[in-house]
Coordinates of C-alpha atoms in Angstrom, one line a residue:
K1 CA 14.6 4.0 1.4
W2 CA 13.6 0.2 -0.3
H3 CA 9.9 1.2 -0.4
K4 CA 10.0 4.5 -1.9
Q5 CA 12.3 3.1 -4.7
Q6 CA 9.9 0.2 -5.4
R7 CA 6.7 2.7 -5.6
R8 CA 8.7 5.1 -7.8
K9 CA 9.9 2.1 -10.0
Y10 CA 6.0 0.7 -10.8
F11 CA 5.1 4.0 -11.4
D12 CA 8.1 4.6 -13.9
D13 CA 7.6 1.4 -15.3
M14 CA 3.9 1.4 -15.7
R15 CA 4.5 5.0 -17.3
V16 CA 6.7 3.9 -19.9
N17 CA 5.8 0.1 -20.9
G18 CA 2.6 -0.8 -18.7
K19 CA 4.5 -3.7 -17.1
L20 CA 4.6 -4.7 -13.7
D21 CA 8.0 -6.1 -12.0
V22 CA 7.2 -4.7 -8.6
R23 CA 5.3 -6.9 -6.1
F24 CA 2.6 -5.6 -3.1
L25 CA 1.1 -6.6 0.1
I26 CA -2.3 -4.6 0.6
S27 CA -3.9 -4.4 3.9
R28 CA -7.3 -3.8 2.8
C29 CA -10.7 -3.4 4.6
L30 CA -13.2 -2.4 1.5
T31 CA -16.5 -1.1 2.1
H32 CA -18.3 -4.6 1.2
D33 CA -15.7 -6.6 3.3
K34 CA -16.2 -8.1 6.5
C35 CA -13.6 -6.8 8.6
G36 CA -13.1 -6.1 12.6
G37 CA -12.4 -2.6 14.0
A38 CA -9.0 -0.4 13.6
S39 CA -7.4 -2.6 17.0
D40 CA -8.4 -5.9 15.2
R41 CA -6.8 -4.5 11.7
L42 CA -3.5 -2.9 13.9
Q43 CA -3.0 -6.0 15.9
D44 CA -2.1 -7.5 12.3
M45 CA 0.1 -4.8 11.1
P46 CA 3.5 -6.4 12.6
H47 CA 2.9 -9.6 10.9
N48 CA 2.2 -7.6 7.6
I49 CA 5.4 -5.8 8.1
M50 CA 7.4 -9.0 8.5
L51 CA 5.6 -11.2 5.9
A52 CA 6.4 -8.1 3.2
N53 CA 9.9 -7.7 4.5
Q54 CA 10.3 -11.4 4.1
T55 CA 9.1 -11.7 0.7
N56 CA 10.1 -8.6 -0.6
R57 CA 6.7 -6.8 -1.4
V58 CA 6.0 -2.9 -0.8
L59 CA 3.2 -3.2 2.1
L60 CA 0.3 -0.8 1.2
V61 CA -2.9 0.2 3.4
R62 CA -6.7 0.7 1.7
W63 CA -9.3 0.9 4.5
E64 CA -12.4 2.6 3.4
K65 CA -14.6 0.9 6.3
P66 CA -16.2 3.6 8.4
A67 CA -14.1 5.8 6.2
K68 CA -11.0 5.7 4.3
L69 CA -7.8 5.7 6.2
E70 CA -6.5 9.0 4.7
N71 CA -9.3 10.5 6.4
F72 CA -7.3 9.8 10.2
L73 CA -3.7 8.8 9.5
I74 CA -1.7 10.8 7.0
P75 CA 1.9 9.5 5.6
P76 CA 4.5 11.4 7.2
E77 CA 6.9 13.7 5.0
G78 CA 9.8 11.5 4.0
G79 CA 8.5 8.5 5.7
I80 CA 6.6 5.1 4.1
D81 CA 4.0 6.2 1.9
W82 CA 1.4 3.0 2.7
T83 CA -1.1 4.9 0.5
V84 CA -2.9 2.7 -2.6
L85 CA -3.4 5.2 -5.6
I86 CA -6.4 5.1 -8.1
E87 CA -5.2 2.8 -11.0
G88 CA -4.3 5.3 -13.9
C89 CA -3.2 8.3 -11.4
Y90 CA 0.6 8.7 -11.4
P91 CA 2.8 10.9 -8.9
T92 CA 5.1 13.1 -10.9

């Protein structure tokens, strides 16, 4: 619930005045990054969740290698939306 509220606050703040009061922790593996396979990245997730919780950050995941993670895993309806949206694209 907190995660969803913070994401909404971020988008509302950006839409209204362009300020950012929400902090994020992003697990990333971009096209040109050197990162392990899915197993290597997933084993860090419990630590990332704990760290995000302890630092009051919204945990997001952006993996593009070998393909975008959203091609394989979709956030569950009503669950935590961990996706990183493209800058300038705000949900309604």
